[in-house]
PDB file of C-alpha atoms in Angstrom:
ATOM      1  CA  UNK A   1     156.705 120.754  77.562  1.00 77.00           C
ATOM      2  CA  UNK A   2     154.906 121.517  80.702  1.00 80.00           C
ATOM      3  CA  UNK A   3     155.628 117.840  82.033  1.00 82.00           C
ATOM      4  CA  UNK A   4     159.640 118.270  81.131  1.00 81.00           C
ATOM      5  CA  UNK A   5     159.004 121.577  83.215  1.00 81.00           C
ATOM      6  CA  UNK A   6     157.991 120.316  86.107  1.00 83.00           C
ATOM      7  CA  UNK A   7     160.334 117.349  85.906  1.00 83.00           C
ATOM      8  CA  UNK A   8     163.397 119.346  85.168  1.00 81.00           C
ATOM      9  CA  UNK A   9     162.883 123.239  85.222  1.00 80.00           C
ATOM     10  CA  UNK A  10     166.542 124.685  84.863  1.00 82.00           C
ATOM     11  CA  UNK A  11     167.443 121.085  82.872  1.00 81.00           C
ATOM     12  CA  UNK A  12     166.181 119.891  79.842  1.00 82.00           C
ATOM     13  CA  UNK A  13     163.232 122.779  80.019  1.00 81.00           C
ATOM     14  CA  UNK A  14     165.590 125.575  80.060  1.00 83.00           C
ATOM     15  CA  UNK A  15     167.588 124.088  77.059  1.00 83.00           C
ATOM     16  CA  UNK A  16     164.655 123.174  75.669  1.00 83.00           C
ATOM     17  CA  UNK A  17     163.634 126.693  75.131  1.00 82.00           C
ATOM     18  CA  UNK A  18     166.934 127.974  74.174  1.00 84.00           C
ATOM     19  CA  UNK A  19     167.427 126.093  71.119  1.00 82.00           C
ATOM     20  CA  UNK A  20     164.929 126.050  68.319  1.00 81.00           C
ATOM     21  CA  UNK A  21     162.248 123.688  68.011  1.00 79.00           C
ATOM     22  CA  UNK A  22     163.849 122.365  64.690  1.00 75.00           C
ATOM     23  CA  UNK A  23     166.896 120.599  66.266  1.00 74.00           C
ATOM     24  CA  UNK A  24     164.724 119.214  69.237  1.00 75.00           C
ATOM     25  CA  UNK A  25     161.327 118.298  67.589  1.00 73.00           C
ATOM     26  CA  UNK A  26     160.027 115.844  65.319  1.00 68.00           C
ATOM     27  CA  UNK A  27     157.016 117.282  64.503  1.00 67.00           C
ATOM     28  CA  UNK A  28     159.212 120.631  63.646  1.00 72.00           C
ATOM     29  CA  UNK A  29     162.149 119.097  62.073  1.00 70.00           C
ATOM     30  CA  UNK A  30     162.568 120.138  57.871  1.00 69.00           C
ATOM     31  CA  UNK A  31     163.815 116.794  57.179  1.00 66.00           C
ATOM     32  CA  UNK A  32     161.836 112.862  56.808  1.00 62.00           C
ATOM     33  CA  UNK A  33     164.100 110.848  59.474  1.00 56.00           C
ATOM     34  CA  UNK A  34     163.891 108.232  62.117  1.00 55.00           C
ATOM     35  CA  UNK A  35     160.374 106.494  61.296  1.00 56.00           C
ATOM     36  CA  UNK A  36     158.459 103.937  58.635  1.00 49.00           C
ATOM     37  CA  UNK A  37     160.547 104.868  55.549  1.00 54.00           C
ATOM     38  CA  UNK A  38     163.654 105.613  58.063  1.00 58.00           C
ATOM     39  CA  UNK A  39     164.392 103.526  60.492  1.00 56.00           C
ATOM     40  CA  UNK A  40     167.194 103.030  61.882  1.00 61.00           C
ATOM     41  CA  UNK A  41     168.814 101.107  58.881  1.00 69.00           C
ATOM     42  CA  UNK A  42     172.437 102.074  59.402  1.00 70.00           C
ATOM     43  CA  UNK A  43     172.167 100.555  63.186  1.00 71.00           C
ATOM     44  CA  UNK A  44     169.892  97.619  62.047  1.00 75.00           C
ATOM     45  CA  UNK A  45     172.471  96.412  58.866  1.00 80.00           C
ATOM     46  CA  UNK A  46     175.384  96.939  61.736  1.00 79.00           C
ATOM     47  CA  UNK A  47     173.420  94.171  63.675  1.00 80.00           C
ATOM     48  CA  UNK A  48     172.994  92.097  60.685  1.00 82.00           C
ATOM     49  CA  UNK A  49     176.602  91.749  60.062  1.00 84.00           C
ATOM     50  CA  UNK A  50     178.006  91.195  63.433  1.00 82.00           C
ATOM     51  CA  UNK A  51     179.045  87.752  62.586  1.00 80.00           C
ATOM     52  CA  UNK A  52     181.951  89.582  60.127  1.00 84.00           C
ATOM     53  CA  UNK A  53     183.489  92.071  62.048  1.00 79.00           C
ATOM     54  CA  UNK A  54     185.667  90.676  63.546  1.00 80.00           C
ATOM     55  CA  UNK A  55     186.619  89.158  60.496  1.00 84.00           C
ATOM     56  CA  UNK A  56     189.532  90.698  58.518  1.00 86.00           C
ATOM     57  CA  UNK A  57     188.736  93.334  55.779  1.00 84.00           C
ATOM     58  CA  UNK A  58     188.210  92.020  52.775  1.00 83.00           C
ATOM     59  CA  UNK A  59     186.271  88.927  54.583  1.00 87.00           C
ATOM     60  CA  UNK A  60     184.104  91.364  55.618  1.00 88.00           C
ATOM     61  CA  UNK A  61     183.558  93.101  53.008  1.00 88.00           C
ATOM     62  CA  UNK A  62     182.937  89.678  50.754  1.00 88.00           C
ATOM     63  CA  UNK A  63     180.316  89.175  54.036  1.00 89.00           C
ATOM     64  CA  UNK A  64     178.783  92.547  53.278  1.00 90.00           C
ATOM     65  CA  UNK A  65     178.776  91.525  49.205  1.00 90.00           C
ATOM     66  CA  UNK A  66     176.980  88.265  50.429  1.00 89.00           C
ATOM     67  CA  UNK A  67     174.019  89.358  52.570  1.00 89.00           C
ATOM     68  CA  UNK A  68     173.364  92.461  50.093  1.00 89.00           C
ATOM     69  CA  UNK A  69     172.827  89.318  47.795  1.00 90.00           C
ATOM     70  CA  UNK A  70     170.455  87.260  49.832  1.00 89.00           C
ATOM     71  CA  UNK A  71     168.423  90.480  50.359  1.00 88.00           C
ATOM     72  CA  UNK A  72     167.900  91.293  47.100  1.00 90.00           C
ATOM     73  CA  UNK A  73     167.299  87.813  46.145  1.00 90.00           C
ATOM     74  CA  UNK A  74     164.612  87.105  49.009  1.00 91.00           C
ATOM     75  CA  UNK A  75     162.274  90.359  48.190  1.00 90.00           C
ATOM     76  CA  UNK A  76     162.797  90.549  44.635  1.00 92.00           C
ATOM     77  CA  UNK A  77     160.937  87.131  44.834  1.00 92.00           C
ATOM     78  CA  UNK A  78     158.272  88.646  47.345  1.00 92.00           C
ATOM     79  CA  UNK A  79     157.948  91.838  45.546  1.00 92.00           C
ATOM     80  CA  UNK A  80     157.563  90.020  42.233  1.00 92.00           C
ATOM     81  CA  UNK A  81     154.850  87.685  43.837  1.00 92.00           C
ATOM     82  CA  UNK A  82     153.408  90.447  45.425  1.00 90.00           C
ATOM     83  CA  UNK A  83     149.730  90.912  43.768  1.00 89.00           C
ATOM     84  CA  UNK A  84     148.364  93.675  45.977  1.00 89.00           C
ATOM     85  CA  UNK A  85     149.032  97.572  45.143  1.00 89.00           C
ATOM     86  CA  UNK A  86     150.690  98.046  48.069  1.00 89.00           C
ATOM     87  CA  UNK A  87     153.293  96.446  50.385  1.00 89.00           C
ATOM     88  CA  UNK A  88     152.816  94.582  53.060  1.00 87.00           C
ATOM     89  CA  UNK A  89     154.374  96.674  56.064  1.00 85.00           C
ATOM     90  CA  UNK A  90     151.743  99.267  54.572  1.00 87.00           C
ATOM     91  CA  UNK A  91     148.899  97.513  54.635  1.00 89.00           C
ATOM     92  CA  UNK A  92     149.545  96.707  57.996  1.00 88.00           C
ATOM     93  CA  UNK A  93     150.276  99.991  58.538  1.00 86.00           C
ATOM     94  CA  UNK A  94     146.710 101.499  56.965  1.00 88.00           C
ATOM     95  CA  UNK A  95     144.892  98.701  58.834  1.00 90.00           C
ATOM     96  CA  UNK A  96     145.331 100.125  62.251  1.00 89.00           C
ATOM     97  CA  UNK A  97     144.705 103.910  60.688  1.00 89.00           C
ATOM     98  CA  UNK A  98     141.300 102.694  59.422  1.00 89.00           C
ATOM     99  CA  UNK A  99     140.254 101.541  62.653  1.00 90.00           C
ATOM    100  CA  UNK A 100     141.800 104.474  64.785  1.00 89.00           C
ATOM    101  CA  UNK A 101     140.021 106.405  62.171  1.00 90.00           C
ATOM    102  CA  UNK A 102     136.342 105.074  62.863  1.00 89.00           C
ATOM    103  CA  UNK A 103     135.092 106.489  66.070  1.00 89.00           C
ATOM    104  CA  UNK A 104     136.258 110.105  64.365  1.00 92.00           C
ATOM    105  CA  UNK A 105     134.040 113.060  64.004  1.00 92.00           C
ATOM    106  CA  UNK A 106     134.628 114.865  60.896  1.00 91.00           C
ATOM    107  CA  UNK A 107     132.945 118.243  59.810  1.00 92.00           C
ATOM    108  CA  UNK A 108     133.407 119.304  56.760  1.00 89.00           C
ATOM    109  CA  UNK A 109     134.293 123.020  55.648  1.00 88.00           C
ATOM    110  CA  UNK A 110     134.664 122.737  52.087  1.00 87.00           C
ATOM    111  CA  UNK A 111     135.643 120.380  49.158  1.00 86.00           C
ATOM    112  CA  UNK A 112     139.026 119.954  50.284  1.00 88.00           C
ATOM    113  CA  UNK A 113     139.221 120.801  53.911  1.00 92.00           C
ATOM    114  CA  UNK A 114     138.124 118.789  56.725  1.00 93.00           C
ATOM    115  CA  UNK A 115     138.103 119.119  60.962  1.00 93.00           C
ATOM    116  CA  UNK A 116     138.617 115.704  61.887  1.00 93.00           C
ATOM    117  CA  UNK A 117     137.995 115.625  65.946  1.00 92.00           C
ATOM    118  CA  UNK A 118     139.637 112.388  67.582  1.00 88.00           C
ATOM    119  CA  UNK A 119     137.819 112.711  71.232  1.00 87.00           C
ATOM    120  CA  UNK A 120     140.718 114.891  72.921  1.00 87.00           C
ATOM    121  CA  UNK A 121     141.395 117.264  69.734  1.00 90.00           C
ATOM    122  CA  UNK A 122     140.710 118.386  66.960  1.00 92.00           C
ATOM    123  CA  UNK A 123     142.883 118.609  63.499  1.00 92.00           C
ATOM    124  CA  UNK A 124     142.791 120.488  60.162  1.00 92.00           C
ATOM    125  CA  UNK A 125     142.761 117.975  57.641  1.00 92.00           C
ATOM    126  CA  UNK A 126     143.513 119.654  53.489  1.00 92.00           C
ATOM    127  CA  UNK A 127     143.555 117.149  51.363  1.00 90.00           C
ATOM    128  CA  UNK A 128     144.453 119.126  48.591  1.00 89.00           C
ATOM    129  CA  UNK A 129     147.572 120.023  50.048  1.00 89.00           C
ATOM    130  CA  UNK A 130     148.141 116.198  52.022  1.00 88.00           C
ATOM    131  CA  UNK A 131     148.804 118.045  54.942  1.00 88.00           C
ATOM    132  CA  UNK A 132     147.182 117.739  58.692  1.00 89.00           C
ATOM    133  CA  UNK A 133     148.110 119.262  62.303  1.00 88.00           C
ATOM    134  CA  UNK A 134     149.378 115.728  63.779  1.00 86.00           C
ATOM    135  CA  UNK A 135     151.891 116.280  61.018  1.00 82.00           C
ATOM    136  CA  UNK A 136     151.953 112.480  60.392  1.00 81.00           C
ATOM    137  CA  UNK A 137     151.093 113.283  56.715  1.00 82.00           C
ATOM    138  CA  UNK A 138     153.857 115.131  55.584  1.00 79.00           C
ATOM    139  CA  UNK A 139     156.677 113.876  57.564  1.00 77.00           C
ATOM    140  CA  UNK A 140     155.770 110.276  56.897  1.00 77.00           C
ATOM    141  CA  UNK A 141     153.763 110.989  53.463  1.00 81.00           C
ATOM    142  CA  UNK A 142     151.986 107.936  55.308  1.00 83.00           C
ATOM    143  CA  UNK A 143     147.752 108.942  55.631  1.00 88.00           C
ATOM    144  CA  UNK A 144     148.043 109.450  59.516  1.00 89.00           C
ATOM    145  CA  UNK A 145     143.913 108.741  60.839  1.00 91.00           C
ATOM    146  CA  UNK A 146     142.330 111.938  60.736  1.00 93.00           C
ATOM    147  CA  UNK A 147     143.377 112.092  56.973  1.00 92.00           C
ATOM    148  CA  UNK A 148     141.963 108.397  56.370  1.00 91.00           C
ATOM    149  CA  UNK A 149     138.202 110.377  58.612  1.00 91.00           C
ATOM    150  CA  UNK A 150     138.475 112.810  56.015  1.00 92.00           C
ATOM    151  CA  UNK A 151     138.776 111.101  52.807  1.00 91.00           C
ATOM    152  CA  UNK A 152     136.021 108.255  53.896  1.00 90.00           C
ATOM    153  CA  UNK A 153     134.214 111.263  54.429  1.00 88.00           C
ATOM    154  CA  UNK A 154     134.515 112.437  51.144  1.00 87.00           C
ATOM    155  CA  UNK A 155     133.893 109.206  49.431  1.00 87.00           C
ATOM    156  CA  UNK A 156     137.005 108.659  47.486  1.00 88.00           C
ATOM    157  CA  UNK A 157     139.627 106.077  48.079  1.00 87.00           C
ATOM    158  CA  UNK A 158     142.610 106.342  50.520  1.00 87.00           C
ATOM    159  CA  UNK A 159     144.008 104.053  47.806  1.00 86.00           C
ATOM    160  CA  UNK A 160     144.811 107.556  45.328  1.00 87.00           C
ATOM    161  CA  UNK A 161     146.738 109.490  48.638  1.00 89.00           C
ATOM    162  CA  UNK A 162     149.259 106.695  49.138  1.00 87.00           C
ATOM    163  CA  UNK A 163     152.312 108.296  47.726  1.00 87.00           C
ATOM    164  CA  UNK A 164     154.651 105.874  45.262  1.00 87.00           C
ATOM    165  CA  UNK A 165     157.317 105.172  48.179  1.00 83.00           C
ATOM    166  CA  UNK A 166     154.590 102.649  49.864  1.00 88.00           C
ATOM    167  CA  UNK A 167     153.514 100.920  46.775  1.00 91.00           C
ATOM    168  CA  UNK A 168     154.379  97.399  45.730  1.00 92.00           C
ATOM    169  CA  UNK A 169     156.069  98.787  42.177  1.00 93.00           C
ATOM    170  CA  UNK A 170     158.736 100.866  43.694  1.00 91.00           C
ATOM    171  CA  UNK A 171     159.470  97.912  45.714  1.00 91.00           C
ATOM    172  CA  UNK A 172     159.810  96.283  42.432  1.00 92.00           C
ATOM    173  CA  UNK A 173     162.145  98.544  40.890  1.00 92.00           C
ATOM    174  CA  UNK A 174     164.078  98.981  44.026  1.00 89.00           C
ATOM    175  CA  UNK A 175     165.407  95.220  44.175  1.00 90.00           C
ATOM    176  CA  UNK A 176     164.988  95.191  40.183  1.00 88.00           C
ATOM    177  CA  UNK A 177     168.761  94.965  40.293  1.00 84.00           C
ATOM    178  CA  UNK A 178     171.257  91.933  41.497  1.00 81.00           C
ATOM    179  CA  UNK A 179     174.107  91.912  42.933  1.00 82.00           C
ATOM    180  CA  UNK A 180     176.887  90.439  40.867  1.00 80.00           C
ATOM    181  CA  UNK A 181     179.381  87.288  41.922  1.00 80.00           C
ATOM    182  CA  UNK A 182     182.570  87.772  42.501  1.00 79.00           C
ATOM    183  CA  UNK A 183     185.213  85.662  40.360  1.00 82.00           C
ATOM    184  CA  UNK A 184     188.304  84.288  41.230  1.00 83.00           C
ATOM    185  CA  UNK A 185     191.134  86.530  41.860  1.00 81.00           C
ATOM    186  CA  UNK A 186     193.661  85.328  39.215  1.00 85.00           C
ATOM    187  CA  UNK A 187     190.130  86.603  36.949  1.00 86.00           C
ATOM    188  CA  UNK A 188     190.044  89.904  38.416  1.00 84.00           C
ATOM    189  CA  UNK A 189     190.788  93.176  35.935  1.00 87.00           C
ATOM    190  CA  UNK A 190     192.874  95.845  37.504  1.00 88.00           C
ATOM    191  CA  UNK A 191     193.662  99.028  36.542  1.00 91.00           C
ATOM    192  CA  UNK A 192     197.615  99.825  36.410  1.00 92.00           C
ATOM    193  CA  UNK A 193     196.288 103.008  38.601  1.00 92.00           C
ATOM    194  CA  UNK A 194     194.931 100.619  40.631  1.00 89.00           C
ATOM    195  CA  UNK A 195     197.471  98.313  40.757  1.00 88.00           C
ATOM    196  CA  UNK A 196     200.147 101.325  41.770  1.00 92.00           C
ATOM    197  CA  UNK A 197     198.643 102.705  44.156  1.00 91.00           C
ATOM    198  CA  UNK A 198     200.253 102.003  47.888  1.00 88.00           C
ATOM    199  CA  UNK A 199     197.846 101.967  50.586  1.00 84.00           C
ATOM    200  CA  UNK A 200     198.371 102.481  54.727  1.00 84.00           C
ATOM    201  CA  UNK A 201     196.394 101.495  57.536  1.00 79.00           C
ATOM    202  CA  UNK A 202     194.997 104.376  59.223  1.00 78.00           C
ATOM    203  CA  UNK A 203     195.996 105.699  62.706  1.00 80.00           C
ATOM    204  CA  UNK A 204     193.701 105.238  64.835  1.00 77.00           C
ATOM    205  CA  UNK A 205     194.119 105.651  68.602  1.00 80.00           C
ATOM    206  CA  UNK A 206     191.909 102.691  70.326  1.00 75.00           C
ATOM    207  CA  UNK A 207     189.245 103.692  72.949  1.00 76.00           C
ATOM    208  CA  UNK A 208     190.101 102.265  76.809  1.00 80.00           C
ATOM    209  CA  UNK A 209     187.656  98.781  77.442  1.00 77.00           C
ATOM    210  CA  UNK A 210     186.776  96.189  75.536  1.00 73.00           C
ATOM    211  CA  UNK A 211     184.864  97.064  72.083  1.00 65.00           C
ATOM    212  CA  UNK A 212     181.099  97.403  72.034  1.00 65.00           C
ATOM    213  CA  UNK A 213     179.750  94.211  70.526  1.00 61.00           C
ATOM    214  CA  UNK A 214     177.571  96.232  68.277  1.00 55.00           C
ATOM    215  CA  UNK A 215     173.807  95.790  69.437  1.00 61.00           C
ATOM    216  CA  UNK A 216     171.846  98.124  67.985  1.00 57.00           C
ATOM    217  CA  UNK A 217     170.242 101.157  70.286  1.00 61.00           C
ATOM    218  CA  UNK A 218     166.683 101.676  69.549  1.00 61.00           C
ATOM    219  CA  UNK A 219     165.430 104.656  68.813  1.00 57.00           C
ATOM    220  CA  UNK A 220     163.811 107.225  70.641  1.00 57.00           C
ATOM    221  CA  UNK A 221     160.286 106.719  69.714  1.00 53.00           C
ATOM    222  CA  UNK A 222     161.151 102.688  69.775  1.00 55.00           C
ATOM    223  CA  UNK A 223     162.121 103.197  73.548  1.00 52.00           C
ATOM    224  CA  UNK A 224     158.819 105.332  74.794  1.00 52.00           C
ATOM    225  CA  UNK A 225     156.918 102.543  73.021  1.00 50.00           C
ATOM    226  CA  UNK A 226     158.728  99.774  74.859  1.00 47.00           C
ATOM    227  CA  UNK A 227     158.327 101.926  77.994  1.00 49.00           C
ATOM    228  CA  UNK A 228     154.467 102.183  77.055  1.00 44.00           C
ATOM    229  CA  UNK A 229     154.987  98.716  76.240  1.00 47.00           C
ATOM    230  CA  UNK A 230     156.014  97.968  80.018  1.00 51.00           C
ATOM    231  CA  UNK A 231     158.720  96.753  79.692  1.00 53.00           C
ATOM    232  CA  UNK A 232     161.743  98.053  82.330  1.00 62.00           C
ATOM    233  CA  UNK A 233     165.396  99.475  81.376  1.00 64.00           C
ATOM    234  CA  UNK A 234     168.033  97.400  82.350  1.00 68.00           C
ATOM    235  CA  UNK A 235     170.677 100.298  84.625  1.00 66.00           C
ATOM    236  CA  UNK A 236     173.866  98.850  82.344  1.00 60.00           C
ATOM    237  CA  UNK A 237     172.875  98.943  79.197  1.00 57.00           C
ATOM    238  CA  UNK A 238     169.542 101.302  78.965  1.00 58.00           C
ATOM    239  CA  UNK A 239     168.276  98.888  76.951  1.00 57.00           C
ATOM    240  CA  UNK A 240     164.542  97.789  77.745  1.00 61.00           C
ATOM    241  CA  UNK A 241     163.296  93.494  77.994  1.00 58.00           C
ATOM    242  CA  UNK A 242     166.350  92.037  80.792  1.00 61.00           C
ATOM    243  CA  UNK A 243     167.538  92.952  84.086  1.00 65.00           C
ATOM    244  CA  UNK A 244     170.940  94.037  84.972  1.00 64.00           C
ATOM    245  CA  UNK A 245     171.582  89.851  86.720  1.00 65.00           C
ATOM    246  CA  UNK A 246     171.249  88.659  82.675  1.00 62.00           C
ATOM    247  CA  UNK A 247     172.563  91.962  81.105  1.00 62.00           C
ATOM    248  CA  UNK A 248     175.213  90.838  78.187  1.00 53.00           C
ATOM    249  CA  UNK A 249     177.780  94.136  79.288  1.00 53.00           C
ATOM    250  CA  UNK A 250     177.436  92.858  82.871  1.00 58.00           C
ATOM    251  CA  UNK A 251     180.963  92.972  83.980  1.00 52.00           C
ATOM    252  CA  UNK A 252     182.746  94.299  80.520  1.00 48.00           C
TER     253      UNK A 252
END
């Protein structure tokens, strides 16, 4: 907040003070969004369907069905072949947190409450409530480095504190179903009240200019990580990783 106040004291800083933290701070948000569990799922799906967005509506729906059919088949096979209790992404995430926690200083205040110092700040971890002051434990339902250090200090297994969302069994159940193929049109059984319906095109006001190409916009977390990696933003589309000379939106 101090950095924002120095940059824009009468602009962004004042607006943030006049609004509730739940509306702009992820750590205060009452719902879980835009992180490990839900990372731009809708935008990722839209990016996958770029090839079909200009097709007629029936062809678009069939393309969507085909993509979902492929996803279910490939991910069901991967889930069934997975022998580890945790999913691949969860293991990768935990490895990072465990490595970070090795240098933390842990002080036990009770059987379930620990003070964890990461070299900069001290965080209070409550293993009984599964909470940490960094809020990652509550928001992502994923072990943070502070909680990992506390669990290790307490002599317990970190697997006991992993929520079911990140386990292979939940992954298998997610893709246990199947997407039925579409039969020939002359074999369709259409109820009479559906056949009698007259569906008219909707009235829309088309926006001025060329339609969007559907490029997925990175979330705030992704953009900040790109900045930390030293990637510059394009001045035209505001997407990091290329210059305005090579921007696909140039001239549109």
